[in-house]
Amino acid sequence: MARRAGISIRSFRDGDEVALSRIFNEYVARFAGPRLVTPESWRRQFIRRSWNGPSVDEDPDSVRVAERAGHIVGYAVTDYSPFEEEHAAVVQELCAASGEPPDEIFPALLEDAERRARERGKDALSLLVSSDDGPACRAASALGFVSPPEDAGVFMAAVVDLAQLLHEMSGELSRRLRESDLATWEGVVRVKCGRQSATLRVRGGQVSRAPARARADVSADIDREALIPLLFGQQPVREAYLQDRLTVTAGDREEVLRLLDALFPPMPLFLPRAQWW
Amino acid sequence: MSSDSREGIKVNKGSRWSRVFWEENGKDVSRVLYAPYPFRMGPAGEVRMAGIGGVGTEPSFRRRGLAGRVFERTMEEVAADGYSCAGLYTGSTIVAHRMYRRHGFVDVRRHRPVYKLLDPGAFAARTLSWLGREGLAHSPVTVSLHLPPYDPVHLRIHKGEVEALRRPPSRPDLRLCMPARAFIMITRGMVSLDYAVAARLVEWEGDEDLCRRLRAAARAHRRIVYGG
């Protein structure tokens, strides 16, 4: 049992999934990424070993739970036999409960994972969560982890149906718009990419699908290479514009760029290895 | 489960995973799997993403355009199933990456794992084990490797084996110094040793001929990073 700042760490026990799934959902809510989990779906993920994750039933140490004053305050999922690196261990999910300081919980969990990896004869430990995850990166850095600039592994995406995609995003687009200084903007926006296009109506702080033939007040033509990074918040609108990958047709170009900024802001992504399918 | 066959490419739709495949003698020789992978675009938006995985073609059936045809059919099925987008995890250094790009996939985000070497000597000996195989050392060679922020490690290469030494050799044949992060990049195939030398990430002292042979051995060693 490890102790740091009053934190004790133990292995997973059946029933923990209720608290752990809640902690996961709270922690990742501010990121974009895979769907939130239920206790059942979280537990199901770790029943059998998969190519990207350990089995907690075969190895209870693969999920370590941090407790303080008898309450679960965080957890780490560690794969001690990753398929790609036989001699290493991979911490692939690291979450802290809302209101609990990750800067205390994460170092305790990482030190615990390190100790267990050493006991198992591993010569390296890697942390594969998200480079947007500030608390995890800070903890790793403080504990002497080193960071190569990037790896060769990559998450790729393709748009199958742009109109449908933006329709599915309309609730989120409305939220973004309402939280911006353009909440009162009204009009019709057409987004085009190659042969695909989508038409959106913006009214009363709501973004909704409009008929394709509706007269557009604003038209944004986005290069295929820029569309995905822009939709997933990985390229700022103005950067795409300056790179000539986004052209806009409108009376007030500056206002339209501000509108697109509001609808497609940079967004942190959370893609922990355990959540790759 | 439903199944469909067109132009030799078959589709089996299961309760979660669907399989698009080409079969020879009852065995999949090229296939792609996909399943729902709902993706949150923020606190108030979830999109219908098809998660693609299990992509592979038997070696003897490669370079015939089969994988491309199976993948093209997969994307048709994904569209017919009403998905608005598709996503996959792969490696940027493999041939499939180019195929995915041909089918409209774009890199969203590269992974940025961070590492801690728990036993730098064992790590170096293991990740450099190919040095022994590349015929670097007909006679024993000792190498001191300085990998700040870690303590130096010392290796002995002989008869196809690379072993970590517990004590530093009195006079190593070669002394290399580079940041640990540069060493990890090299061992993972993310940059070549030649590149690291040109970028002045690596400093070395020792026999010129041995240095030249080390670089030649590193050049001969090829590594594919990640599958998928």
Coordinates of C-alpha atoms in Angstrom, one line a residue:
Chain A
M1 CA 0.0 0.0 0.0
A2 CA 1.4 3.4 -1.0
R3 CA 0.8 6.6 0.9
R4 CA 1.3 10.2 -0.3
A5 CA -0.5 13.2 1.1
G6 CA -2.9 10.9 3.0
I7 CA -3.6 8.9 -0.1
S8 CA -3.7 5.2 0.0
I9 CA -3.7 3.0 -3.1
R10 CA -5.2 -0.5 -3.5
S11 CA -6.2 -2.8 -6.3
F12 CA -9.6 -2.8 -7.9
R13 CA -12.5 -4.5 -6.2
D14 CA -15.8 -5.5 -7.7
G15 CA -18.2 -2.7 -7.2
D16 CA -15.6 0.1 -7.6
E17 CA -16.8 0.6 -11.2
V18 CA -19.7 2.8 -9.9
A19 CA -17.2 5.3 -8.5
L20 CA -14.6 4.9 -11.2
S21 CA -17.0 5.4 -14.1
R22 CA -18.3 8.6 -12.3
I23 CA -14.8 9.8 -11.9
F24 CA -13.9 9.1 -15.5
N25 CA -17.0 11.0 -16.7
E26 CA -16.3 14.0 -14.5
Y27 CA -12.6 14.1 -15.5
V28 CA -13.1 13.8 -19.3
A29 CA -16.2 16.0 -19.5
R30 CA -14.2 19.1 -20.4
F31 CA -12.4 17.3 -23.3
A32 CA -13.7 16.1 -26.6
G33 CA -13.3 12.4 -27.1
P34 CA -14.9 9.0 -26.8
R35 CA -18.4 8.7 -25.3
L36 CA -18.9 8.9 -21.5
V37 CA -19.1 5.5 -19.8
T38 CA -21.6 3.7 -17.5
P39 CA -20.5 1.4 -14.7
E40 CA -21.4 -1.5 -16.8
S41 CA -19.6 -0.3 -20.0
W42 CA -16.5 0.7 -18.0
R43 CA -16.4 -2.7 -16.3
R44 CA -17.0 -4.6 -19.5
Q45 CA -14.0 -3.0 -21.1
F46 CA -11.6 -4.7 -18.6
I47 CA -13.2 -8.1 -18.4
R48 CA -11.0 -9.7 -21.1
R49 CA -7.6 -8.6 -22.3
S50 CA -7.8 -6.8 -25.6
W51 CA -5.2 -5.5 -28.0
N52 CA -5.3 -2.1 -26.2
G53 CA -6.1 -3.0 -22.7
P54 CA -5.5 -5.3 -19.7
S55 CA -8.0 -7.5 -18.0
V56 CA -8.7 -6.5 -14.4
D57 CA -10.1 -10.0 -13.8
E58 CA -6.8 -11.6 -14.8
D59 CA -4.7 -8.9 -13.1
P60 CA -6.4 -6.9 -10.4
D61 CA -3.3 -4.7 -10.2
S62 CA -4.1 -3.3 -13.7
V63 CA -6.6 -1.0 -12.1
R64 CA -5.3 0.8 -9.0
V65 CA -7.6 2.9 -6.9
A66 CA -6.6 5.9 -4.9
E67 CA -8.5 6.6 -1.6
R68 CA -8.4 9.4 0.9
A69 CA -10.3 9.2 4.2
G70 CA -12.1 6.1 2.9
H71 CA -13.3 7.8 -0.3
I72 CA -12.2 6.9 -3.9
V73 CA -10.5 10.0 -5.3
G74 CA -8.9 8.7 -8.4
Y75 CA -7.5 5.7 -10.3
A76 CA -5.0 4.5 -12.9
V77 CA -5.3 1.7 -15.5
T78 CA -1.9 0.2 -16.3
D79 CA -1.2 -2.5 -18.9
Y80 CA 1.8 -4.5 -17.7
S81 CA 1.9 -6.6 -20.9
P82 CA 1.3 -4.2 -23.8
F83 CA 1.3 -5.9 -27.2
E84 CA 3.7 -3.3 -28.6
E85 CA 6.3 -3.2 -25.9
E86 CA 6.9 -6.4 -24.0
H87 CA 9.4 -4.9 -21.6
A88 CA 7.5 -1.8 -20.7
A89 CA 4.3 -1.0 -18.9
V90 CA 1.8 1.6 -20.1
V91 CA -0.4 3.8 -17.9
Q92 CA -3.3 4.4 -20.1
E93 CA -6.1 5.9 -18.1
L94 CA -5.5 8.3 -15.2
C95 CA -8.4 10.2 -13.6
A96 CA -9.1 12.2 -10.5
A97 CA -12.4 12.9 -8.8
S98 CA -13.9 16.3 -9.3
G99 CA -12.9 18.6 -6.5
E100 CA -9.8 16.5 -5.6
P101 CA -6.4 17.9 -6.6
P102 CA -5.0 15.8 -9.5
D103 CA -1.5 17.2 -8.6
E104 CA -1.6 15.1 -5.4
I105 CA -3.4 12.1 -6.7
F106 CA -1.6 11.5 -10.1
P107 CA 1.9 11.4 -8.7
A108 CA 0.8 8.9 -6.1
L109 CA -0.8 6.7 -8.7
L110 CA 2.2 7.0 -11.1
E111 CA 4.7 6.2 -8.4
D112 CA 2.6 3.2 -7.5
A113 CA 2.6 2.1 -11.2
E114 CA 6.3 2.6 -11.4
R115 CA 6.9 0.4 -8.3
R116 CA 4.8 -2.4 -9.7
A117 CA 6.4 -2.2 -13.1
R118 CA 9.9 -2.5 -11.5
E119 CA 8.6 -5.5 -9.5
R120 CA 7.6 -7.1 -12.8
G121 CA 11.0 -6.5 -14.3
K122 CA 9.9 -3.8 -16.7
D123 CA 12.6 -1.4 -17.9
A124 CA 10.4 1.4 -18.9
L125 CA 7.1 3.0 -18.0
S126 CA 5.1 5.1 -20.4
L127 CA 2.1 7.3 -19.9
L128 CA -0.3 7.3 -22.9
V129 CA -3.2 9.5 -22.1
S130 CA -3.6 12.9 -23.8
S131 CA -1.0 15.6 -24.3
D132 CA -3.8 18.1 -23.6
D133 CA -4.2 16.6 -20.1
G134 CA -2.4 19.2 -18.1
P135 CA -2.4 17.6 -14.6
A136 CA -1.2 14.2 -16.1
C137 CA 1.6 15.9 -18.0
R138 CA 2.7 18.0 -14.9
A139 CA 2.7 14.9 -12.7
A140 CA 4.7 12.9 -15.3
S141 CA 7.2 15.7 -15.8
A142 CA 7.7 16.1 -12.0
L143 CA 8.4 12.4 -11.7
G144 CA 11.1 12.4 -14.4
F145 CA 9.2 11.2 -17.4
V146 CA 10.7 12.5 -20.7
S147 CA 8.7 13.5 -23.7
P148 CA 9.8 12.9 -27.3
P149 CA 8.0 15.5 -29.5
E150 CA 5.5 13.1 -30.8
D151 CA 5.0 9.4 -31.7
A152 CA 4.1 7.7 -34.9
G153 CA 0.7 6.6 -33.6
V154 CA -2.1 8.8 -35.0
F155 CA -5.9 9.2 -34.7
M156 CA -7.4 9.8 -38.1
A157 CA -10.9 10.8 -39.1
A158 CA -13.0 11.3 -42.3
V159 CA -16.2 13.1 -42.9
V160 CA -18.8 10.7 -44.4
D161 CA -21.7 13.1 -44.5
L162 CA -20.9 16.8 -43.7
A163 CA -24.6 17.9 -43.4
Q164 CA -25.4 15.0 -41.1
L165 CA -22.3 15.6 -39.0
L166 CA -23.0 19.3 -38.4
H167 CA -26.7 18.4 -37.7
E168 CA -25.4 16.0 -35.0
M169 CA -23.2 18.8 -33.7
S170 CA -26.0 21.4 -33.6
G171 CA -26.5 21.2 -29.8
E172 CA -22.8 21.7 -29.2
L173 CA -22.6 24.4 -31.9
S174 CA -25.5 26.2 -30.1
R175 CA -23.8 25.9 -26.8
R176 CA -20.6 27.4 -28.2
L177 CA -22.5 30.2 -29.9
R178 CA -24.4 31.1 -26.7
E179 CA -21.2 31.3 -24.7
S180 CA -19.5 33.6 -27.3
D181 CA -20.0 37.3 -27.9
L182 CA -22.0 36.5 -31.0
A183 CA -24.9 34.9 -29.2
T184 CA -27.3 37.2 -31.0
W185 CA -26.0 36.7 -34.5
E186 CA -28.6 35.5 -37.0
G187 CA -28.4 34.2 -40.5
V188 CA -27.7 31.2 -42.7
V189 CA -24.3 29.7 -42.9
R190 CA -23.2 27.3 -45.7
V191 CA -20.1 25.2 -45.1
K192 CA -18.7 23.6 -48.2
C193 CA -15.9 21.0 -48.6
G194 CA -15.3 19.5 -52.1
R195 CA -18.6 18.0 -53.2
Q196 CA -20.2 18.1 -49.8
S197 CA -22.0 21.0 -48.2
A198 CA -24.1 21.8 -45.2
T199 CA -26.5 24.6 -44.5
L200 CA -27.1 25.9 -41.0
R201 CA -29.6 28.4 -39.7
V202 CA -28.5 30.5 -36.7
R203 CA -31.3 32.2 -34.8
G204 CA -31.9 33.0 -31.2
G205 CA -28.7 31.4 -30.0
Q206 CA -29.7 28.1 -31.7
V207 CA -27.9 26.4 -34.6
S208 CA -30.1 24.1 -36.7
R209 CA -30.1 22.4 -40.1
A210 CA -31.5 24.5 -42.9
P211 CA -32.7 23.4 -46.3
A212 CA -29.8 23.1 -48.8
R213 CA -31.4 25.6 -51.1
A214 CA -31.8 28.3 -48.4
R215 CA -30.1 31.6 -49.4
A216 CA -26.8 31.8 -47.4
D217 CA -25.7 35.0 -45.8
V218 CA -22.3 33.5 -45.2
S219 CA -20.4 30.8 -47.2
A220 CA -17.3 29.1 -45.9
D221 CA -15.3 26.9 -48.3
I222 CA -13.0 24.6 -46.5
D223 CA -10.1 22.6 -48.0
R224 CA -10.4 18.8 -47.3
E225 CA -7.1 18.8 -45.4
A226 CA -8.4 21.6 -43.1
L227 CA -11.9 20.4 -42.5
I228 CA -11.2 17.6 -40.1
P229 CA -8.6 19.5 -37.9
L230 CA -11.0 22.4 -37.8
L231 CA -14.0 20.4 -36.8
F232 CA -12.1 18.5 -34.2
G233 CA -10.7 21.7 -32.8
Q234 CA -7.1 20.9 -33.8
Q235 CA -6.6 23.9 -36.1
P236 CA -7.7 27.4 -35.3
V237 CA -10.1 29.0 -37.9
R238 CA -7.8 31.9 -38.5
E239 CA -4.8 29.7 -39.1
A240 CA -6.7 27.8 -41.8
Y241 CA -7.8 31.1 -43.2
L242 CA -4.3 32.5 -43.3
Q243 CA -3.1 29.3 -45.0
D244 CA -5.7 29.8 -47.7
R245 CA -7.4 26.6 -46.7
L246 CA -10.6 28.4 -45.7
T247 CA -12.2 31.1 -47.8
V248 CA -15.3 33.0 -46.8
T249 CA -17.8 34.9 -48.8
A250 CA -19.7 37.5 -46.9
G251 CA -20.3 41.2 -46.5
D252 CA -18.3 41.5 -43.3
R253 CA -15.4 39.1 -43.4
E254 CA -14.1 39.9 -40.0
E255 CA -17.5 39.2 -38.4
V256 CA -17.7 35.9 -40.2
L257 CA -14.3 34.8 -39.0
R258 CA -15.4 35.6 -35.5
L259 CA -18.5 33.6 -36.0
L260 CA -16.5 30.6 -37.3
D261 CA -14.1 31.0 -34.4
A262 CA -17.0 30.8 -32.0
L263 CA -18.5 27.7 -33.7
F264 CA -15.2 25.8 -34.2
P265 CA -12.9 26.8 -31.4
P266 CA -9.7 24.9 -30.5
M267 CA -10.6 22.1 -28.2
P268 CA -8.6 19.7 -26.1
L269 CA -8.9 16.0 -27.0
F270 CA -8.8 13.1 -24.6
L271 CA -8.0 9.9 -26.3
P272 CA -6.6 7.5 -23.6
R273 CA -5.3 4.2 -25.0
A274 CA -7.9 2.2 -23.1
Q275 CA -10.6 4.0 -25.0
W276 CA -9.3 3.1 -28.5
W277 CA -12.4 1.0 -29.3
Chain B
M1 CA -26.2 -11.1 -38.3
S2 CA -26.8 -10.3 -41.9
S3 CA -24.4 -10.9 -44.8
D4 CA -24.0 -9.6 -48.3
S5 CA -21.6 -10.3 -51.2
R6 CA -20.8 -8.1 -54.1
E7 CA -17.8 -8.3 -56.5
G8 CA -16.3 -10.9 -54.3
I9 CA -16.2 -8.7 -51.3
K10 CA -18.4 -9.9 -48.5
V11 CA -20.1 -8.1 -45.6
N12 CA -21.2 -9.6 -42.3
K13 CA -23.1 -7.3 -40.0
G14 CA -23.0 -8.3 -36.4
S15 CA -24.7 -6.8 -33.3
R16 CA -21.8 -4.5 -32.8
W17 CA -19.0 -5.2 -35.2
S18 CA -19.4 -5.4 -39.0
R19 CA -16.9 -7.2 -41.1
V20 CA -16.0 -6.4 -44.7
F21 CA -13.7 -9.0 -46.2
W22 CA -12.4 -11.0 -49.1
E23 CA -12.3 -14.7 -48.6
E24 CA -10.1 -17.4 -50.2
N25 CA -10.8 -21.0 -49.4
G26 CA -13.0 -20.0 -46.4
K27 CA -10.3 -17.8 -44.9
D28 CA -10.3 -14.0 -44.7
V29 CA -7.3 -12.8 -46.7
S30 CA -8.2 -9.1 -46.5
R31 CA -10.6 -7.5 -44.0
V32 CA -11.8 -4.4 -42.2
L33 CA -14.0 -4.2 -39.1
Y34 CA -16.1 -1.3 -38.0
A35 CA -18.4 -0.6 -35.1
P36 CA -20.1 2.4 -33.5
Y37 CA -17.7 4.7 -31.8
P38 CA -19.8 7.6 -30.6
F39 CA -17.6 10.6 -30.3
R40 CA -18.2 13.7 -28.1
M41 CA -17.4 16.9 -29.8
G42 CA -17.9 18.8 -26.5
P43 CA -20.2 18.8 -23.5
A44 CA -23.4 19.1 -25.7
G45 CA -22.6 17.2 -28.8
E46 CA -22.0 13.5 -29.8
V47 CA -21.6 12.5 -33.4
R48 CA -22.1 9.1 -35.0
M49 CA -18.6 7.9 -35.7
A50 CA -17.8 4.5 -37.2
G51 CA -14.7 3.2 -35.5
I52 CA -12.6 1.3 -37.9
G53 CA -10.2 -1.4 -36.8
G54 CA -8.8 -4.9 -37.6
V55 CA -7.5 -3.8 -41.0
G56 CA -5.3 -6.4 -42.5
T57 CA -4.3 -8.3 -45.6
E58 CA -2.4 -11.6 -45.8
P59 CA 1.1 -11.0 -47.0
S60 CA 0.7 -13.2 -50.1
F61 CA -2.3 -11.1 -51.2
R62 CA -0.8 -7.7 -50.8
R63 CA 0.1 -5.3 -53.7
R64 CA -2.9 -6.3 -55.7
G65 CA -5.2 -3.5 -54.7
L66 CA -7.3 -5.8 -52.6
A67 CA -7.0 -3.9 -49.4
G68 CA -8.0 -0.7 -51.2
R69 CA -11.1 -2.3 -52.7
V70 CA -12.2 -3.8 -49.3
F71 CA -11.6 -0.4 -47.7
E72 CA -13.6 1.4 -50.3
R73 CA -16.5 -1.0 -49.8
T74 CA -16.2 -0.5 -46.1
M75 CA -16.6 3.3 -46.5
E76 CA -19.7 2.6 -48.7
E77 CA -21.2 0.4 -45.9
V78 CA -20.3 3.0 -43.3
A79 CA -22.2 5.7 -45.3
A80 CA -25.1 3.3 -46.0
D81 CA -25.3 2.6 -42.2
G82 CA -25.9 6.3 -41.6
Y83 CA -22.6 7.3 -39.9
S84 CA -21.7 10.9 -40.3
C85 CA -17.9 10.3 -39.9
A86 CA -15.3 7.6 -39.4
G87 CA -12.3 7.4 -37.2
L88 CA -9.3 5.0 -36.8
Y89 CA -6.1 4.6 -34.8
T90 CA -3.0 3.7 -36.9
G91 CA 0.6 4.5 -37.4
S92 CA 1.8 7.3 -39.6
T93 CA 4.8 5.3 -40.8
I94 CA 3.0 2.3 -42.3
V95 CA 1.7 1.9 -45.9
A96 CA -1.9 1.8 -44.8
H97 CA -1.7 5.4 -43.7
R98 CA -1.5 6.4 -47.4
M99 CA -4.5 4.3 -48.2
Y100 CA -6.5 5.9 -45.5
R101 CA -5.6 9.3 -46.8
R102 CA -6.7 8.3 -50.3
H103 CA -10.1 7.5 -48.7
G104 CA -10.5 10.9 -47.2
F105 CA -8.9 10.3 -43.8
V106 CA -6.9 13.2 -42.3
D107 CA -4.6 13.1 -39.2
V108 CA -6.5 14.6 -36.2
R109 CA -3.9 14.1 -33.5
R110 CA -0.6 12.2 -33.1
H111 CA 0.0 10.4 -29.8
R112 CA 2.5 11.9 -27.5
P113 CA 3.4 9.3 -24.9
V114 CA 5.9 10.2 -22.2
Y115 CA 8.4 7.7 -20.9
K116 CA 10.4 7.0 -17.8
L117 CA 13.3 4.6 -18.1
L118 CA 13.2 2.4 -15.0
D119 CA 16.4 0.6 -15.9
P120 CA 18.2 2.6 -18.5
G121 CA 20.9 0.0 -18.9
A122 CA 18.4 -2.8 -19.6
F123 CA 16.4 -0.5 -21.8
A124 CA 19.4 0.4 -23.9
A125 CA 20.7 -3.1 -24.2
R126 CA 17.2 -4.3 -25.3
T127 CA 16.4 -1.5 -27.7
L128 CA 19.9 -1.7 -29.3
S129 CA 20.0 -5.5 -29.5
W130 CA 20.0 -5.1 -33.3
L131 CA 23.5 -3.7 -33.1
G132 CA 24.9 -7.2 -32.4
R133 CA 23.0 -8.6 -35.3
E134 CA 24.3 -6.0 -37.8
G135 CA 27.8 -7.3 -37.5
L136 CA 29.1 -4.2 -35.7
A137 CA 31.4 -6.1 -33.4
H138 CA 33.5 -9.0 -34.5
S139 CA 35.6 -8.3 -31.5
P140 CA 34.1 -6.9 -28.2
V141 CA 33.2 -3.3 -28.2
T142 CA 32.3 -1.2 -25.1
V143 CA 30.1 1.8 -25.3
S144 CA 29.3 4.4 -22.6
L145 CA 26.0 6.0 -23.2
H146 CA 25.2 9.3 -21.5
L147 CA 21.5 9.9 -21.5
P148 CA 20.7 12.9 -19.3
P149 CA 18.8 13.1 -17.0
Y150 CA 19.7 9.5 -16.3
D151 CA 23.0 8.2 -15.0
P152 CA 25.3 6.9 -17.8
V153 CA 24.9 3.3 -18.9
H154 CA 27.6 1.0 -20.2
L155 CA 27.2 -1.6 -22.9
R156 CA 29.3 -4.4 -24.3
I157 CA 28.6 -5.6 -27.8
H158 CA 30.0 -9.0 -28.7
K159 CA 29.1 -12.1 -30.7
G160 CA 25.7 -10.7 -31.7
E161 CA 24.7 -9.8 -28.1
V162 CA 24.4 -6.5 -26.4
E163 CA 24.7 -6.6 -22.6
A164 CA 24.5 -3.9 -20.0
L165 CA 27.6 -3.7 -17.8
R166 CA 27.3 -3.0 -14.1
R167 CA 30.6 -1.1 -13.9
P168 CA 31.9 1.4 -16.4
P169 CA 34.7 0.1 -18.6
S170 CA 38.1 1.7 -17.8
R171 CA 38.3 3.0 -21.4
P172 CA 35.2 2.7 -23.5
D173 CA 35.7 2.3 -27.3
L174 CA 32.9 4.7 -27.9
R175 CA 31.3 7.4 -25.8
L176 CA 27.9 8.7 -26.9
C177 CA 25.9 11.5 -25.3
M178 CA 22.4 12.5 -26.1
P179 CA 19.3 13.5 -24.2
A180 CA 17.2 10.6 -23.1
R181 CA 14.3 11.9 -25.2
A182 CA 16.5 11.8 -28.3
F183 CA 17.6 8.3 -27.5
I184 CA 13.9 7.2 -27.1
M185 CA 13.1 8.8 -30.4
I186 CA 15.9 6.9 -32.1
T187 CA 15.0 3.6 -30.6
R188 CA 11.4 4.0 -31.6
G189 CA 12.3 4.8 -35.2
M190 CA 10.9 8.3 -35.0
V191 CA 14.2 9.8 -36.2
S192 CA 17.3 8.2 -37.7
L193 CA 20.7 8.2 -36.0
D194 CA 22.0 10.2 -39.1
Y195 CA 19.3 12.8 -38.5
A196 CA 20.1 13.0 -34.8
V197 CA 23.8 13.5 -35.6
A198 CA 23.0 16.2 -38.2
A199 CA 20.7 18.0 -35.7
R200 CA 23.6 17.8 -33.2
L201 CA 21.5 15.9 -30.7
V202 CA 24.2 13.3 -30.5
E203 CA 27.8 13.8 -29.5
W204 CA 30.4 11.1 -29.6
E205 CA 34.0 10.4 -29.0
G206 CA 35.9 7.3 -30.0
D207 CA 37.4 5.4 -32.9
E208 CA 36.3 7.0 -36.3
D209 CA 35.9 3.7 -38.0
L210 CA 33.7 2.4 -35.2
C211 CA 31.5 5.5 -35.4
R212 CA 31.2 5.0 -39.1
R213 CA 30.2 1.3 -38.7
L214 CA 27.7 2.2 -36.0
R215 CA 26.0 4.7 -38.3
A216 CA 26.0 2.1 -41.1
A217 CA 24.5 -0.5 -38.8
A218 CA 21.8 2.0 -37.7
R219 CA 21.0 2.8 -41.3
A220 CA 20.6 -0.9 -42.1
H221 CA 18.3 -1.5 -39.2
R222 CA 14.8 -0.8 -40.3
R223 CA 11.9 -0.6 -37.9
I224 CA 8.2 -0.3 -38.5
V225 CA 6.5 1.7 -35.8
Y226 CA 3.0 0.6 -34.8
G227 CA 0.6 -1.4 -36.9
G228 CA -3.1 -0.8 -37.6

